[in-house]
PDB file of C-alpha atoms in Angstrom:
ATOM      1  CA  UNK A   1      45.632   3.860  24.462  1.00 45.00           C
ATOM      2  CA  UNK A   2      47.114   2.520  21.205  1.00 43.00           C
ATOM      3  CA  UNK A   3      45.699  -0.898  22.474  1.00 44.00           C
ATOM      4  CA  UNK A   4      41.956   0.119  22.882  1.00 43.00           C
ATOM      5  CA  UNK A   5      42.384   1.714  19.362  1.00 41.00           C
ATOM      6  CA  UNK A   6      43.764  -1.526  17.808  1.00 41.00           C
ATOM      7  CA  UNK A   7      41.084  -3.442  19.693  1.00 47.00           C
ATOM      8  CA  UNK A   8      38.553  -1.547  18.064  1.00 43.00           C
ATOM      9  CA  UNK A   9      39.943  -1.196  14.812  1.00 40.00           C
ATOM     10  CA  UNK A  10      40.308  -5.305  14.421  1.00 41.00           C
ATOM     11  CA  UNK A  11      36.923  -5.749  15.985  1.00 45.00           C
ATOM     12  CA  UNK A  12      34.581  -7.185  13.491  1.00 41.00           C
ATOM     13  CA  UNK A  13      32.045  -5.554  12.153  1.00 38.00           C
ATOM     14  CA  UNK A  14      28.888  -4.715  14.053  1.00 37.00           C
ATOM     15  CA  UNK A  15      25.413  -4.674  12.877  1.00 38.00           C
ATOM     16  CA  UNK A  16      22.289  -6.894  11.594  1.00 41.00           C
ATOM     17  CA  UNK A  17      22.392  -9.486   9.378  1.00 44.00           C
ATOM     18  CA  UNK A  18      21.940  -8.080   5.736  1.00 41.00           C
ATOM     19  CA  UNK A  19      19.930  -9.667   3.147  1.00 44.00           C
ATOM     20  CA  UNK A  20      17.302 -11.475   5.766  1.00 51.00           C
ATOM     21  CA  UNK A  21      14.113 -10.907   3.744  1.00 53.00           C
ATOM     22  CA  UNK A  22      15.997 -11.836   0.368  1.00 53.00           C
ATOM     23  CA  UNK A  23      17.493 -15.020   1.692  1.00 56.00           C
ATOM     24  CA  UNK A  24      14.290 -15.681   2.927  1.00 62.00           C
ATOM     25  CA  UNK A  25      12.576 -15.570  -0.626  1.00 63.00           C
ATOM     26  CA  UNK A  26      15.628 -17.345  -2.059  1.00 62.00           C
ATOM     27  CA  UNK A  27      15.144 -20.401   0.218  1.00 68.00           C
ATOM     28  CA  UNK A  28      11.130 -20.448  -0.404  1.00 70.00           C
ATOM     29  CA  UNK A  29      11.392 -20.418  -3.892  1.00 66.00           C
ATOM     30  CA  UNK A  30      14.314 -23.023  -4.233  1.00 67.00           C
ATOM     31  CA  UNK A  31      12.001 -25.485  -2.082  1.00 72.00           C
ATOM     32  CA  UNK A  32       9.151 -24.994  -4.546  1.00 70.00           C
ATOM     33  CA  UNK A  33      11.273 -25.450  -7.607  1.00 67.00           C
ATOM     34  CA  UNK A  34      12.325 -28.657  -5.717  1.00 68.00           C
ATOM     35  CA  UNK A  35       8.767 -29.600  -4.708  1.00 73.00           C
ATOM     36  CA  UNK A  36       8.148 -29.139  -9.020  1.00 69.00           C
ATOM     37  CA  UNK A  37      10.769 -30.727  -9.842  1.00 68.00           C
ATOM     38  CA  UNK A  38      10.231 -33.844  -8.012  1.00 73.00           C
ATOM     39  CA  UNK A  39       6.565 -33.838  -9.055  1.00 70.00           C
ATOM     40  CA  UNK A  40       7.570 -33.790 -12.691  1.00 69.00           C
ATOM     41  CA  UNK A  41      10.126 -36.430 -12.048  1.00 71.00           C
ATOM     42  CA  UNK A  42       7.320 -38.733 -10.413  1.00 73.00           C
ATOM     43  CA  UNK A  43       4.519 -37.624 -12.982  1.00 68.00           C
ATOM     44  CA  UNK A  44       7.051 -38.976 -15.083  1.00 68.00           C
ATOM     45  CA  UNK A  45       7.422 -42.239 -14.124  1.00 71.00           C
ATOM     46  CA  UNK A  46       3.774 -42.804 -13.774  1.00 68.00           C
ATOM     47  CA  UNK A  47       3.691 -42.063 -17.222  1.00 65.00           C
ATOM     48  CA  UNK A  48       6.104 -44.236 -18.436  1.00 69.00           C
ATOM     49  CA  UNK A  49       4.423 -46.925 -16.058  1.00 65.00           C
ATOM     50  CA  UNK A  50       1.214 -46.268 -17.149  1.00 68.00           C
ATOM     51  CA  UNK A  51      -0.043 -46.081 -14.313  1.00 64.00           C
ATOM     52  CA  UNK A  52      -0.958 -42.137 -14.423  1.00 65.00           C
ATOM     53  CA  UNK A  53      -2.331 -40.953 -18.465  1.00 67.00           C
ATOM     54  CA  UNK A  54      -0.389 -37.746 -18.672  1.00 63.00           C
ATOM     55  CA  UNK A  55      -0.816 -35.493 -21.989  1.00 66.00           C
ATOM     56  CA  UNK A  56       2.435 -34.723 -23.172  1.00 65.00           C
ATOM     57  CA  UNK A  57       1.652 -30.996 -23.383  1.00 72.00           C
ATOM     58  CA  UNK A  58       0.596 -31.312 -19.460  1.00 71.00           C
ATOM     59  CA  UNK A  59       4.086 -32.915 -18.531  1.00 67.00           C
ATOM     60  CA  UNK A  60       5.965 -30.662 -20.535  1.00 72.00           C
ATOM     61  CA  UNK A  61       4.366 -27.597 -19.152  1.00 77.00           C
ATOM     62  CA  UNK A  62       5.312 -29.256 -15.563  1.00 70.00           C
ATOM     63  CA  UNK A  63       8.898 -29.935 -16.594  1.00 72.00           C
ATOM     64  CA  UNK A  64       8.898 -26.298 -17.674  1.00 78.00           C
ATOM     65  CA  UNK A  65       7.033 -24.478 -14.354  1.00 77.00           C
ATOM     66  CA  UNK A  66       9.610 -26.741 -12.892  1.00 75.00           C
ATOM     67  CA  UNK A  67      12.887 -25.558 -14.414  1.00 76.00           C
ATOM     68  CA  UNK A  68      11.655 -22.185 -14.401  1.00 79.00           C
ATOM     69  CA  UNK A  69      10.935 -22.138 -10.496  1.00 75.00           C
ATOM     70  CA  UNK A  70      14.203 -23.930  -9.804  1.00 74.00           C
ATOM     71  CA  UNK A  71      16.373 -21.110 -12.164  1.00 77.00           C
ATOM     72  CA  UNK A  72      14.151 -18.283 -10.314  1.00 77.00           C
ATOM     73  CA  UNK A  73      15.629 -19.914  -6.829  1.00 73.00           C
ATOM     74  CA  UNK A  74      18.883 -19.884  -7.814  1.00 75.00           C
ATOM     75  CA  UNK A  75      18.877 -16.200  -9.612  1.00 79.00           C
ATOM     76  CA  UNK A  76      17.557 -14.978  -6.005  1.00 76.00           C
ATOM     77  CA  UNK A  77      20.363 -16.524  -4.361  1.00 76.00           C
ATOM     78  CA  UNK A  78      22.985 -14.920  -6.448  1.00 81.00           C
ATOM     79  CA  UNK A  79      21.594 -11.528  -5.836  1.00 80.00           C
ATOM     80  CA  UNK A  80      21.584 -12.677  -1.909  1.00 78.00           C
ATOM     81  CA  UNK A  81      25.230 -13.202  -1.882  1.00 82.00           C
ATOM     82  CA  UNK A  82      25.832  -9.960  -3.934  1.00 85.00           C
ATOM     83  CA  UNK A  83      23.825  -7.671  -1.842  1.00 82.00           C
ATOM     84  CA  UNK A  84      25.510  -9.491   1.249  1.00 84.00           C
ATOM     85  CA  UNK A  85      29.314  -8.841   0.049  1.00 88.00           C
ATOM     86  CA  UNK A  86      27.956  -5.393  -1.245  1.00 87.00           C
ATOM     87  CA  UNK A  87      26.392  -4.379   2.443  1.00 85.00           C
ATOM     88  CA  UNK A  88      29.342  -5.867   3.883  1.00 88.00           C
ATOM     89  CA  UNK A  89      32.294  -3.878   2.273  1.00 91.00           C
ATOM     90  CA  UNK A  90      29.618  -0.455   3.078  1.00 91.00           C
ATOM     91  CA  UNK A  91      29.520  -1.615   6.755  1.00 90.00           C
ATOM     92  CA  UNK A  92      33.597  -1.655   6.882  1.00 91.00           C
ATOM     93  CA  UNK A  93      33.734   1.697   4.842  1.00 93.00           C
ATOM     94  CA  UNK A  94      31.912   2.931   7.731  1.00 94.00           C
ATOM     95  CA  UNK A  95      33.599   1.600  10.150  1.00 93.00           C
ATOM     96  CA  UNK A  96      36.581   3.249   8.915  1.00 94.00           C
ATOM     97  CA  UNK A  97      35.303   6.529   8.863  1.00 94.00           C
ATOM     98  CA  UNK A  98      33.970   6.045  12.026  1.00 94.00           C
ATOM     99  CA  UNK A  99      37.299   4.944  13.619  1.00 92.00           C
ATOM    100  CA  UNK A 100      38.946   8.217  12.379  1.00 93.00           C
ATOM    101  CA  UNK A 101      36.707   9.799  14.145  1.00 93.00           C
ATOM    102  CA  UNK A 102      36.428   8.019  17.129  1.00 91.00           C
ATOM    103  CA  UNK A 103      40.356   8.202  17.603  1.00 90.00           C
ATOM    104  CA  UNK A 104      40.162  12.547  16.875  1.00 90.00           C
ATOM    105  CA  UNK A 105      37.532  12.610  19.494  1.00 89.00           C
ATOM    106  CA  UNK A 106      39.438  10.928  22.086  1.00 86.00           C
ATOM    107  CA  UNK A 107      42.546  13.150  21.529  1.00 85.00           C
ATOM    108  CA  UNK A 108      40.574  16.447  22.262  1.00 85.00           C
ATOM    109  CA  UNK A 109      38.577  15.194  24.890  1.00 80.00           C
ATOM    110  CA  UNK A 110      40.805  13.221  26.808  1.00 79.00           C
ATOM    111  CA  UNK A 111      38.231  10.518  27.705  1.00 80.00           C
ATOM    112  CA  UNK A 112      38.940   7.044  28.330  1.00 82.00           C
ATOM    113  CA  UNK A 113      38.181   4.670  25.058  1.00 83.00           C
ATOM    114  CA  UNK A 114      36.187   2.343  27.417  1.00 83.00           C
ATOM    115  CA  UNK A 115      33.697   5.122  28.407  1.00 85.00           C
ATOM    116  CA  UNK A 116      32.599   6.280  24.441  1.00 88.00           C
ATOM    117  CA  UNK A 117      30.741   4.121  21.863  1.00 90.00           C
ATOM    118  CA  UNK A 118      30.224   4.982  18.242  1.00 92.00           C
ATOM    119  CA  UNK A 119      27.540   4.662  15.846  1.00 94.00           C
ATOM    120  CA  UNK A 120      26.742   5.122  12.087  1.00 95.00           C
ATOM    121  CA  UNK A 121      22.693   4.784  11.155  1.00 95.00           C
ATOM    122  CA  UNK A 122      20.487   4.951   7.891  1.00 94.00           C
ATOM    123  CA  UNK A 123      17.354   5.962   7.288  1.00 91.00           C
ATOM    124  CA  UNK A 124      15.312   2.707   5.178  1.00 87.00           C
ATOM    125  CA  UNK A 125      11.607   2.271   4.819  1.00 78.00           C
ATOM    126  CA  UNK A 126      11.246  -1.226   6.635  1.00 74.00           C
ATOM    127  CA  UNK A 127       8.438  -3.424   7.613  1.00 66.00           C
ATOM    128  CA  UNK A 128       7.969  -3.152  11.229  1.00 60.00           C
ATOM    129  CA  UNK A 129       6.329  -6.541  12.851  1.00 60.00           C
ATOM    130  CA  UNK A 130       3.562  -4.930  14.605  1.00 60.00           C
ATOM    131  CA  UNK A 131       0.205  -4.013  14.761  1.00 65.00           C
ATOM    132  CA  UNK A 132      -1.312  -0.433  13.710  1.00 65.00           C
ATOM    133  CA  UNK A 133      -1.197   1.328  16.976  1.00 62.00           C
ATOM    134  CA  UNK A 134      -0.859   5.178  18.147  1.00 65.00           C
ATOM    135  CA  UNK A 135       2.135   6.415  18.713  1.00 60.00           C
ATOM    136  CA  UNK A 136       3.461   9.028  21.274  1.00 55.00           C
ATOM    137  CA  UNK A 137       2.123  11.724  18.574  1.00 57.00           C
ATOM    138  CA  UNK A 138      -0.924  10.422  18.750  1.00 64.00           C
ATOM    139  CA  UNK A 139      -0.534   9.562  15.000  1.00 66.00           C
ATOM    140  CA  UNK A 140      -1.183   5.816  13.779  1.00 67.00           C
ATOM    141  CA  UNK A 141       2.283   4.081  13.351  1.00 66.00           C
ATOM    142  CA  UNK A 142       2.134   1.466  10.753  1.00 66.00           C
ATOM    143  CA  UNK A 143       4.141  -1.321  10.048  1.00 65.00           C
ATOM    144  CA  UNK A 144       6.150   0.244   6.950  1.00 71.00           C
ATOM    145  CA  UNK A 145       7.618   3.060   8.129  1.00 75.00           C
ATOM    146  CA  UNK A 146      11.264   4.911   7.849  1.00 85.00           C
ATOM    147  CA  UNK A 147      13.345   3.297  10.551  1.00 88.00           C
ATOM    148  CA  UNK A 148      16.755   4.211  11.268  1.00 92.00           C
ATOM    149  CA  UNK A 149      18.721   0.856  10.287  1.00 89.00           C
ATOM    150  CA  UNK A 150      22.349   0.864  11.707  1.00 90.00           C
ATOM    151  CA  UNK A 151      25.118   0.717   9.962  1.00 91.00           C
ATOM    152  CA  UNK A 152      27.857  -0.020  12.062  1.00 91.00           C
ATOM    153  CA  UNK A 153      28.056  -0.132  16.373  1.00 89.00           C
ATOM    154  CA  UNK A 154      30.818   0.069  18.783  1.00 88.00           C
ATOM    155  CA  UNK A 155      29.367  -0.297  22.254  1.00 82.00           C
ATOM    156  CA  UNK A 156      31.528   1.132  25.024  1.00 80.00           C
ATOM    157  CA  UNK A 157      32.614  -1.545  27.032  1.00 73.00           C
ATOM    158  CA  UNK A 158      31.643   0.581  30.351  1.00 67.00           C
ATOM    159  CA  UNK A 159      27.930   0.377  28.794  1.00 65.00           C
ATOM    160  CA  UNK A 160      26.991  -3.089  27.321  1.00 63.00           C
ATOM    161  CA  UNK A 161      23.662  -3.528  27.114  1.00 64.00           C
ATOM    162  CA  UNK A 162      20.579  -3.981  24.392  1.00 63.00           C
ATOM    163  CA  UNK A 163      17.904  -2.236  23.168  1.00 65.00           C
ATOM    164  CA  UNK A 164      14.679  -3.475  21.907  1.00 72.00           C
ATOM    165  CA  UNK A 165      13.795   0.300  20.466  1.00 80.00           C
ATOM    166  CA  UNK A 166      13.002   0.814  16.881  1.00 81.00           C
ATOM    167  CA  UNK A 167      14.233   4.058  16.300  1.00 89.00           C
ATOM    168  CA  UNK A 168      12.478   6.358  14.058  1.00 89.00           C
ATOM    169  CA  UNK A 169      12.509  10.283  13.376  1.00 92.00           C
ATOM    170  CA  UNK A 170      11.992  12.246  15.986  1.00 92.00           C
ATOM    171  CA  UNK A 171      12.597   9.349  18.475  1.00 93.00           C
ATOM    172  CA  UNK A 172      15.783  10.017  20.775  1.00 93.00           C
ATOM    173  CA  UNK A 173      18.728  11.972  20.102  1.00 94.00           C
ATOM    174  CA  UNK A 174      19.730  10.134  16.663  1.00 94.00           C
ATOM    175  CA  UNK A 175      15.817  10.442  15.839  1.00 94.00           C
ATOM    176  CA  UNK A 176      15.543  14.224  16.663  1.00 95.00           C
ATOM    177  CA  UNK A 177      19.005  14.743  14.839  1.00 95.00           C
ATOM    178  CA  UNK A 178      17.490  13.047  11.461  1.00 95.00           C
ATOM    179  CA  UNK A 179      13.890  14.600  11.915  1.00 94.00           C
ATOM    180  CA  UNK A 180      14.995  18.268  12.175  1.00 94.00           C
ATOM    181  CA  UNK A 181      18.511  18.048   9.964  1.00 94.00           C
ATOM    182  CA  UNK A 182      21.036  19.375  12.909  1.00 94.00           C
ATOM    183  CA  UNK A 183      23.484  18.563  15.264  1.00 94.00           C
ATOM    184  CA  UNK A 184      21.847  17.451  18.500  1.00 94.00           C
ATOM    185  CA  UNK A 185      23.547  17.188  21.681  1.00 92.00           C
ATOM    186  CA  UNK A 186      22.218  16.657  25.666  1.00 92.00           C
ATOM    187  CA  UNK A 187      22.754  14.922  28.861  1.00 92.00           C
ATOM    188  CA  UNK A 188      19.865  12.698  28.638  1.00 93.00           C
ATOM    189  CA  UNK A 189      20.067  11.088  32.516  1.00 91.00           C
ATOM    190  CA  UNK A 190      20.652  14.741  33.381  1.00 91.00           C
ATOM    191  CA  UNK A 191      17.671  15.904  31.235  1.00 92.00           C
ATOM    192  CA  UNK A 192      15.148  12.831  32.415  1.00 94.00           C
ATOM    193  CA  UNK A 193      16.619  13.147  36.403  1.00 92.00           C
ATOM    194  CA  UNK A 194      13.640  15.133  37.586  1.00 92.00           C
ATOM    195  CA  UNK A 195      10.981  12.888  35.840  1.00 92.00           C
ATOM    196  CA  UNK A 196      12.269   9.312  37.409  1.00 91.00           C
ATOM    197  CA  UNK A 197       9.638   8.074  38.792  1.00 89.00           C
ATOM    198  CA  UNK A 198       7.367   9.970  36.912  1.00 92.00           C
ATOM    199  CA  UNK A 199       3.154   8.753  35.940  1.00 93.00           C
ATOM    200  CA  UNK A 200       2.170   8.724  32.817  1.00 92.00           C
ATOM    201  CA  UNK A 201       0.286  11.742  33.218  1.00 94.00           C
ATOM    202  CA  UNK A 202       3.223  13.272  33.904  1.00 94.00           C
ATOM    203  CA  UNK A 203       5.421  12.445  31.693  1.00 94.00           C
ATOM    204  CA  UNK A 204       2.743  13.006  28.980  1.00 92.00           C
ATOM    205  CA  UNK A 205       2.525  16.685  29.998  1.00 93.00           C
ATOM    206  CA  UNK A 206       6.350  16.904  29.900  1.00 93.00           C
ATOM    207  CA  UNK A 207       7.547  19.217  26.789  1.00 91.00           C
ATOM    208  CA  UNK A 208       8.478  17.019  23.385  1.00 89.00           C
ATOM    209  CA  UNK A 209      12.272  18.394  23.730  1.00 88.00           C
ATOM    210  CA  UNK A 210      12.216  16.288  27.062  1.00 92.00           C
ATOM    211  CA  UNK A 211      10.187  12.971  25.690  1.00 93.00           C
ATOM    212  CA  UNK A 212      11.825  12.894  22.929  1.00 93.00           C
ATOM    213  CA  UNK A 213       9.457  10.546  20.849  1.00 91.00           C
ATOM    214  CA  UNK A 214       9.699   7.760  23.889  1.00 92.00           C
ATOM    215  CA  UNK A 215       5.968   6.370  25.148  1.00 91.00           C
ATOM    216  CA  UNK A 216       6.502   6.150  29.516  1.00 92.00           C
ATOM    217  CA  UNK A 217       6.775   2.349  29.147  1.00 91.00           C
ATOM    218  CA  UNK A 218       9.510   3.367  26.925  1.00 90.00           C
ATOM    219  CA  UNK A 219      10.921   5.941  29.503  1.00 92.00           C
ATOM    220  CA  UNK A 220      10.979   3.366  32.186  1.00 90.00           C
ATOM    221  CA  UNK A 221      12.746   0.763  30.006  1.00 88.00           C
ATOM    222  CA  UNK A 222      15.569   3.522  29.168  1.00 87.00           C
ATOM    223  CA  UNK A 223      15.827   5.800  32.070  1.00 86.00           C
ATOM    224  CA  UNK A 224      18.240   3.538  33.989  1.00 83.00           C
ATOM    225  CA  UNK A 225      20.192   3.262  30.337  1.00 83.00           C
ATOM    226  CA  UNK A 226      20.523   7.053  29.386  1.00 85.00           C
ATOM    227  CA  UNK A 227      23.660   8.570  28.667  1.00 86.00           C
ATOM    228  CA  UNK A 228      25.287  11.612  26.860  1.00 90.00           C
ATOM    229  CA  UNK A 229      24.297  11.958  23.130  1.00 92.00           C
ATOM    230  CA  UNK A 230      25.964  13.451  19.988  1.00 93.00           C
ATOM    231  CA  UNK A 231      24.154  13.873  17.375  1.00 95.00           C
ATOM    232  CA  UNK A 232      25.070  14.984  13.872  1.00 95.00           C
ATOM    233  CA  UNK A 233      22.967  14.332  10.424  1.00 96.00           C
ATOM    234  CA  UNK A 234      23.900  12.533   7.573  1.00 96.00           C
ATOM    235  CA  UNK A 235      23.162  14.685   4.306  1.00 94.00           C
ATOM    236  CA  UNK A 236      23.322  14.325   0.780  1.00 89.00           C
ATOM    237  CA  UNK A 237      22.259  16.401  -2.252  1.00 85.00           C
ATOM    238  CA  UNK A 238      18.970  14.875  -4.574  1.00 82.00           C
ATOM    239  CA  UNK A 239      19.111  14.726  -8.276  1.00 79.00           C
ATOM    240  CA  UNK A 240      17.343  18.660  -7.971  1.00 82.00           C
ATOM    241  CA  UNK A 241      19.797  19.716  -5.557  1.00 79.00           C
ATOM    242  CA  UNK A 242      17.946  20.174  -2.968  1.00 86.00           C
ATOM    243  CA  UNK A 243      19.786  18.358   0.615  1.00 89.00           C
ATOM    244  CA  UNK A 244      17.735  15.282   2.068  1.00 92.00           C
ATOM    245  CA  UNK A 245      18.937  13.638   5.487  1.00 94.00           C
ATOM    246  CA  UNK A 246      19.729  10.265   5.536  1.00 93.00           C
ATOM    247  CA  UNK A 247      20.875   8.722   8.330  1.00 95.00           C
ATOM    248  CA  UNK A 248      23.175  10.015  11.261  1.00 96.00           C
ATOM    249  CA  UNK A 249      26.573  10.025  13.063  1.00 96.00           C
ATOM    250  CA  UNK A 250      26.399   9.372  16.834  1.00 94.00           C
ATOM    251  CA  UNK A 251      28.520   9.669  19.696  1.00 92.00           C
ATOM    252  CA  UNK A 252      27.381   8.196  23.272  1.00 90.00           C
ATOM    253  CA  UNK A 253      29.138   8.976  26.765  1.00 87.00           C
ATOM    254  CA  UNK A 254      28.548   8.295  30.353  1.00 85.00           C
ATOM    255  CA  UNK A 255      26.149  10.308  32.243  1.00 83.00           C
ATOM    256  CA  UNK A 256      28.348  13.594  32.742  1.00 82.00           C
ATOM    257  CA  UNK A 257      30.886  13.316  30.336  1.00 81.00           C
ATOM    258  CA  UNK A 258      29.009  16.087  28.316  1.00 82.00           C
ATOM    259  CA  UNK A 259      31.251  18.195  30.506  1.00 80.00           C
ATOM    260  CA  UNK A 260      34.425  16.682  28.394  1.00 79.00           C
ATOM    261  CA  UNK A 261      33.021  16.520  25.030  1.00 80.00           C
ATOM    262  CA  UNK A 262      31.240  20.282  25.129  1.00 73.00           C
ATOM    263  CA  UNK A 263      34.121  22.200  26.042  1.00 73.00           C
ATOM    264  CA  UNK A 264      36.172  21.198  22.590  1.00 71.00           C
ATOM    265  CA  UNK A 265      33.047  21.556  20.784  1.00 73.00           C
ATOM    266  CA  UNK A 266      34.223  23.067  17.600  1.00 76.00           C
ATOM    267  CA  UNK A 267      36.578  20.259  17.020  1.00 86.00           C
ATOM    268  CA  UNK A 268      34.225  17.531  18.229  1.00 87.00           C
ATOM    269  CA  UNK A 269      31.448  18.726  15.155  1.00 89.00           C
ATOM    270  CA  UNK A 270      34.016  19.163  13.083  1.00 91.00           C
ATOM    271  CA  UNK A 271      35.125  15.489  13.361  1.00 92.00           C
ATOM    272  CA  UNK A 272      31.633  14.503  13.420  1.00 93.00           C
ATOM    273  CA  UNK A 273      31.241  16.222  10.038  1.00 92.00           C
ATOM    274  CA  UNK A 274      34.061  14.935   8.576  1.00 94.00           C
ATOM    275  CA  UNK A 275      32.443  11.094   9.336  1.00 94.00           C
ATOM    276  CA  UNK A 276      29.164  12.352   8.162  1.00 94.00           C
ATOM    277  CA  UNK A 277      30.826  13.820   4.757  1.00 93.00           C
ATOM    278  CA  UNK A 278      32.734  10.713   4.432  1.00 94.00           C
ATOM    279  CA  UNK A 279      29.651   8.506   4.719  1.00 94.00           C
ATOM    280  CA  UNK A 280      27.198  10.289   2.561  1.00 93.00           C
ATOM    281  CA  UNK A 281      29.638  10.263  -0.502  1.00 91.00           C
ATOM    282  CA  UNK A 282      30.045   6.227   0.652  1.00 91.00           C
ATOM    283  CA  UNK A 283      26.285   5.965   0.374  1.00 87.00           C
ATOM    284  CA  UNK A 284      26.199   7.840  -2.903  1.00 78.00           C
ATOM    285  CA  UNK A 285      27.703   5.028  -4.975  1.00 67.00           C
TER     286      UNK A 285
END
């Protein structure tokens, strides 16, 4: 036991790489102020050759756009590497918290560490790369929208696989959990059993507690994947006081081990709190 705990304590950190879209800007606008640079350096030495009759105002203005492209390039990378040593001291913060609670779980429920996974997420606006399209709601999903971003992962090593889903509110467990602000718990192979199989009629006309935000292609993609759930929000207070959700604490199980989990369930929300208290005031600074 003390092994799997170590093992997952000196695992390194999970997640996305941070900064992506920055970086990316960084690197375009280094290559321009290099593109500038060299043109001034060549409009330059036509000059001086003779061969090309620059003004001097004209090459000095190029020298300038040049230098000033070239300083922009290197101010964005600075703020990359800041913003990637600032996301990844959060992600180990979270991990932390997320350890604690991963160990307090395992105490009262007596499961094995293989069998239960972890998982910390935040709610962002992000660009999504897709088209405008309808969504299970019937609404049009656009491309900007508030995604759930994670902020840390530890996969059970009974369940290792990937997920293509872009979770959003109201989509799953963690999506319901964010959407309507409270702890969310369920069997989902045991709640999706009787629809395997299923058209999409069918599984259109199944109640929203039971779809849970997923399309049927999405259904069929999952169905073999579903597991238990646990749910609880991430909340902290606005600048008027008023509480806003912002992410969520998750716990996942095998198919059935809702039957170990529920029975301590005061002390399994409790620890799920605590990680969810813990993380807010992380995300506060």
């Amino acid at each position: 036991m003390i092994a799997a705990y170590l093992c997952v304590l000196l695992r390194p950190v999970a997640g996305r790489k941070t900064g992506s879209a920055v970086g990316w800007v960084s690197t375009v606008v280094r290559a321009l102020g290099y593109m500038a640079g060299a043109f001034a350096a060549v409009a330059a030495g036509l000059q001086a050759g003779k061969v090309w009759d620059l003004k001097g105002a004209l090459l000095v203005t190029i020298v300038i756009v040049a230098a000033a492209i070239t300083l922009m390039g290197q101010l964005f990378g600075l703020w990359n590497n800041l913003r990637r040593r600032t996301r990844a001291t959060l992600e180990q913060d979270v991990r932390t918290y997320l350890f604690a609670m991963y160990i307090k779980v395992l105490e009262d429920a007596k499961v094995a560490p293989s069998s239960l996974g972890f998982a910390a997420y935040e709610l962002r606006r992000r660009w999504v790369w897709q088209l405008p399209h309808k969504g299970a709601n019937g609404k049009i999903t656009w491309p900007w929208r508030r995604v759930l971003s994670r902020l840390d992962r530890h996969r059970a090593t009974e369940r290792i696989d990937t997920s293509r889903t872009v979770w959003t509110p109201g989509k799953g467990i963690i999506g319901l959990c964010v959407r309507d602000g409270r702890m969310i718990y369920a069997d989902v192979k045991d709640l999706w059993a009787p629809l395997v199989g299923c058209t999409p009629e069918q599984w259109a006309a199944a109640d929203e507690g039971t779809r849970m935000g997923f399309t049927h292609t999405e259904f069929k993609r999952r169905a073999a994947k579903a597991a238990v759930v646990w749910a609880m929000p991430i909340i902290r207070d606005r600048s008027n006081g008023q509480p806003e959700v912002i992410g969520c604490v998750a716990l996942d199980g095998p198919p059935g081990a809702l039957a170990k989990l529920e029975p301590p369930r005061a002390k399994t929300q409790r620890h799920l709190g605590d990680a969810s208290s813990a993380i807010a005031n992380r995300l506060r600074r």
